[in-house]
Tab-separated table of C-alpha atoms in Angstrom:
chain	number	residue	atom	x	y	z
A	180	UNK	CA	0.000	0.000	0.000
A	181	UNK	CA	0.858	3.646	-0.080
A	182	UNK	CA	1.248	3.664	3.614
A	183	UNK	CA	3.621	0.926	3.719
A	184	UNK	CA	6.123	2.231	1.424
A	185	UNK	CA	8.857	3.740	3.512
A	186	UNK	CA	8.448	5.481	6.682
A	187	UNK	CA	5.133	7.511	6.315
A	188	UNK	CA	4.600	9.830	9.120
A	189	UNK	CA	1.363	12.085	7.779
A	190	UNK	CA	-0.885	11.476	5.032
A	191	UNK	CA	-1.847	14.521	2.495
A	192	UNK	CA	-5.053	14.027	-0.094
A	193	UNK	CA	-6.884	16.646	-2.020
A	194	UNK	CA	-10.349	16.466	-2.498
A	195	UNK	CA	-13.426	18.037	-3.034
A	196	UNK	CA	-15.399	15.845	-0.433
A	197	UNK	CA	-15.415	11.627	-0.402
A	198	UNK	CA	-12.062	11.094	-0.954
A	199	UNK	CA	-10.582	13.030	1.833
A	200	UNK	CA	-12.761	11.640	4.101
A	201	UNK	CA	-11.794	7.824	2.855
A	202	UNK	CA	-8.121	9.536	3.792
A	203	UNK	CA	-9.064	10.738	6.842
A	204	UNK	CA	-10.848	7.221	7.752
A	205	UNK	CA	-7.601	5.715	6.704
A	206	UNK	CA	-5.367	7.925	8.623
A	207	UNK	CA	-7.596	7.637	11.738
A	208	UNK	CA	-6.698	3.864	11.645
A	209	UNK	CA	-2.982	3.879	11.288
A	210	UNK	CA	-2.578	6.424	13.878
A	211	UNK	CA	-1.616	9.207	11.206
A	212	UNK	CA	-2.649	12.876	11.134
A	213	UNK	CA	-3.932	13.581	7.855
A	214	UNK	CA	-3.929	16.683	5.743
A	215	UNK	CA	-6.974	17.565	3.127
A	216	UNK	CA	-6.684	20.079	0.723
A	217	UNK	CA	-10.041	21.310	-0.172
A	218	UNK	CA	-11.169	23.952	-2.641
A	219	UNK	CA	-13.565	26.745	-1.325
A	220	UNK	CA	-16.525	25.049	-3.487
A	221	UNK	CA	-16.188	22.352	-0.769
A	222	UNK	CA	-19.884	21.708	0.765
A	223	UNK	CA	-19.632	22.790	4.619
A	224	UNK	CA	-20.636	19.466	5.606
A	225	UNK	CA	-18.492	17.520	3.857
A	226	UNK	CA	-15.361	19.469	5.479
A	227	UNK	CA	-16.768	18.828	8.906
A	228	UNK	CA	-17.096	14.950	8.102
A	229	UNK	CA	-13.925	14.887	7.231
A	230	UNK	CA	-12.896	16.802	10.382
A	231	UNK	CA	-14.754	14.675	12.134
A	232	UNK	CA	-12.575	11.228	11.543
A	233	UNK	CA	-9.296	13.922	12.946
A	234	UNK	CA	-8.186	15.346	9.748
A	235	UNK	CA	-7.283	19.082	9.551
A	236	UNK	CA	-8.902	20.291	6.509
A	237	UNK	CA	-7.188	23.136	4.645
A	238	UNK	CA	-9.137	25.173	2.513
A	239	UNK	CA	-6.649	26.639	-0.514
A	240	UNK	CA	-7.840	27.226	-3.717
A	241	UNK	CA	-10.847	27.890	-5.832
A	242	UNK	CA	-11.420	24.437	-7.760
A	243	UNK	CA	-9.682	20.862	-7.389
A	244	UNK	CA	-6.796	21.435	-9.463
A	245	UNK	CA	-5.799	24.781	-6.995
A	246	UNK	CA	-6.443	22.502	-4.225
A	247	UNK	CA	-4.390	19.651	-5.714
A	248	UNK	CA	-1.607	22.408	-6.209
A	249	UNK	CA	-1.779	23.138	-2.880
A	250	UNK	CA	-1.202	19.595	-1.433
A	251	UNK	CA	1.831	18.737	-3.530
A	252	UNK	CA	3.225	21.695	-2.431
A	253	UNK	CA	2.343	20.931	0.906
A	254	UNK	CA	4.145	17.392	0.304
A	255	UNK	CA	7.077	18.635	-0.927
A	256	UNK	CA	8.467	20.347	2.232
A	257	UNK	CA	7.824	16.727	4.072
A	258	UNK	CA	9.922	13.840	3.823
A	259	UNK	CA	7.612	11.766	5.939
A	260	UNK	CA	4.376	13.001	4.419
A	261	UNK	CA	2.583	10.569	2.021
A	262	UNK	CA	0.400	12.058	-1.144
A	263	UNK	CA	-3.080	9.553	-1.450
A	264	UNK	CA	-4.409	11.117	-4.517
A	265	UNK	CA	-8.057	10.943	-4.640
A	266	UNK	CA	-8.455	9.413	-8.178
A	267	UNK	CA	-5.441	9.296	-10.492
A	268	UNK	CA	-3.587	5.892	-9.730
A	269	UNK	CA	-3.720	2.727	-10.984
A	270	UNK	CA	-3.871	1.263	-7.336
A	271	UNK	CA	-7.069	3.205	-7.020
A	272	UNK	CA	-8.490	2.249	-9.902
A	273	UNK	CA	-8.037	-1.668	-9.194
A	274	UNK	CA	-9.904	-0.945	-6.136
A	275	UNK	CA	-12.739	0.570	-8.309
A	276	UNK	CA	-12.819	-2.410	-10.386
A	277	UNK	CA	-13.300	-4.823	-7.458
A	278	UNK	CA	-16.822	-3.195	-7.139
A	279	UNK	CA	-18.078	-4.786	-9.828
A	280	UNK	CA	-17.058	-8.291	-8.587
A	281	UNK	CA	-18.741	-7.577	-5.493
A	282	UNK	CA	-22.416	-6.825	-7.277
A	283	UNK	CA	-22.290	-9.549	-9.096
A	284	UNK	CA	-21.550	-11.602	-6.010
A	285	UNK	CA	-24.296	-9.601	-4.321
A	286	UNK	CA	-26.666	-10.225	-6.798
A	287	UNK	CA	-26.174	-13.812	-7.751
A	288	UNK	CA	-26.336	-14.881	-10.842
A	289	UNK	CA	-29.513	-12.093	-11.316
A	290	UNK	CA	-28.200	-9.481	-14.786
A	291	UNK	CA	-29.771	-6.560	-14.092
A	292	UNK	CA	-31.471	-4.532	-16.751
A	293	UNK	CA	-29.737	-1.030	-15.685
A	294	UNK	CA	-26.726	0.204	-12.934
A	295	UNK	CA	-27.007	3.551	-11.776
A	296	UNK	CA	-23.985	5.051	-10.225
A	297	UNK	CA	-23.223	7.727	-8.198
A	298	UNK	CA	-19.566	8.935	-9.066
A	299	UNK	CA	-19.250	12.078	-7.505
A	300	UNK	CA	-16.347	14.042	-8.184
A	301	UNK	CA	-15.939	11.153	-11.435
A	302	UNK	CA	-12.816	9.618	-9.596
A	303	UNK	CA	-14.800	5.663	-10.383
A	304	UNK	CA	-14.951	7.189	-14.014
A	305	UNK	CA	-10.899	6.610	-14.708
């Protein structure tokens, strides 16, 4: 995992809502404080969920890519610090793809006629 690799001391994610609070889940569990760099078009609540699992949630920038900016910035001034991008890794993406394993699983042997899925920012679109 991204955690494992080396000797990670803080995690750092940018988001504009679920992924920085999967981060700060994460983080809560190792034991690491986690940074999230959200853009000001981040919904209130979302920042305080993510607050809420012990993250500090830094508000830089007006859109993702600002925020994004922010956080590798952020990342390059610590060694120990540990960027979990919220989308763009293949890691991530093999994650995604387990999802549709576990419908069909779920739904045994039954082919449904239509999937509808919520995708948020479009992070399960890559």
């Amino acid at each position: 995992t991204l955690i494992d690799e080396g000797d990670v001391r803080r995690l750092l994610s940018s988001s504009g809502g679920n992924a920085g609070h999967s981060v700060a889940t994460i983080g809560k569990e190792y034991g690491l404080p986690v940074d999230v760099f959200v853009p000001t078009t981040t919904m209130p609540m979302m920042a305080e969920k993510i607050r809420k699992q012990g993250a500090k949630v830094i508000v830089a920038g007006s859109n993702w890519n600002e925020a994004d900016a922010h956080c590798k910035e952020a990342l390059a001034k610590d060694i120990y610090a540990r960027y979990i991008p919220p989308f763009d890794d293949p890691r991530i993406w093999e994650g995604h793809s387990t999802m549709v394993d576990e419908i069909k699983d779920q739904l045994e042997g039954v082919v449904p006629d239509l999937v509808v899925v919520s995708v948020g920012g479009g992070g399960l679109l890559c």
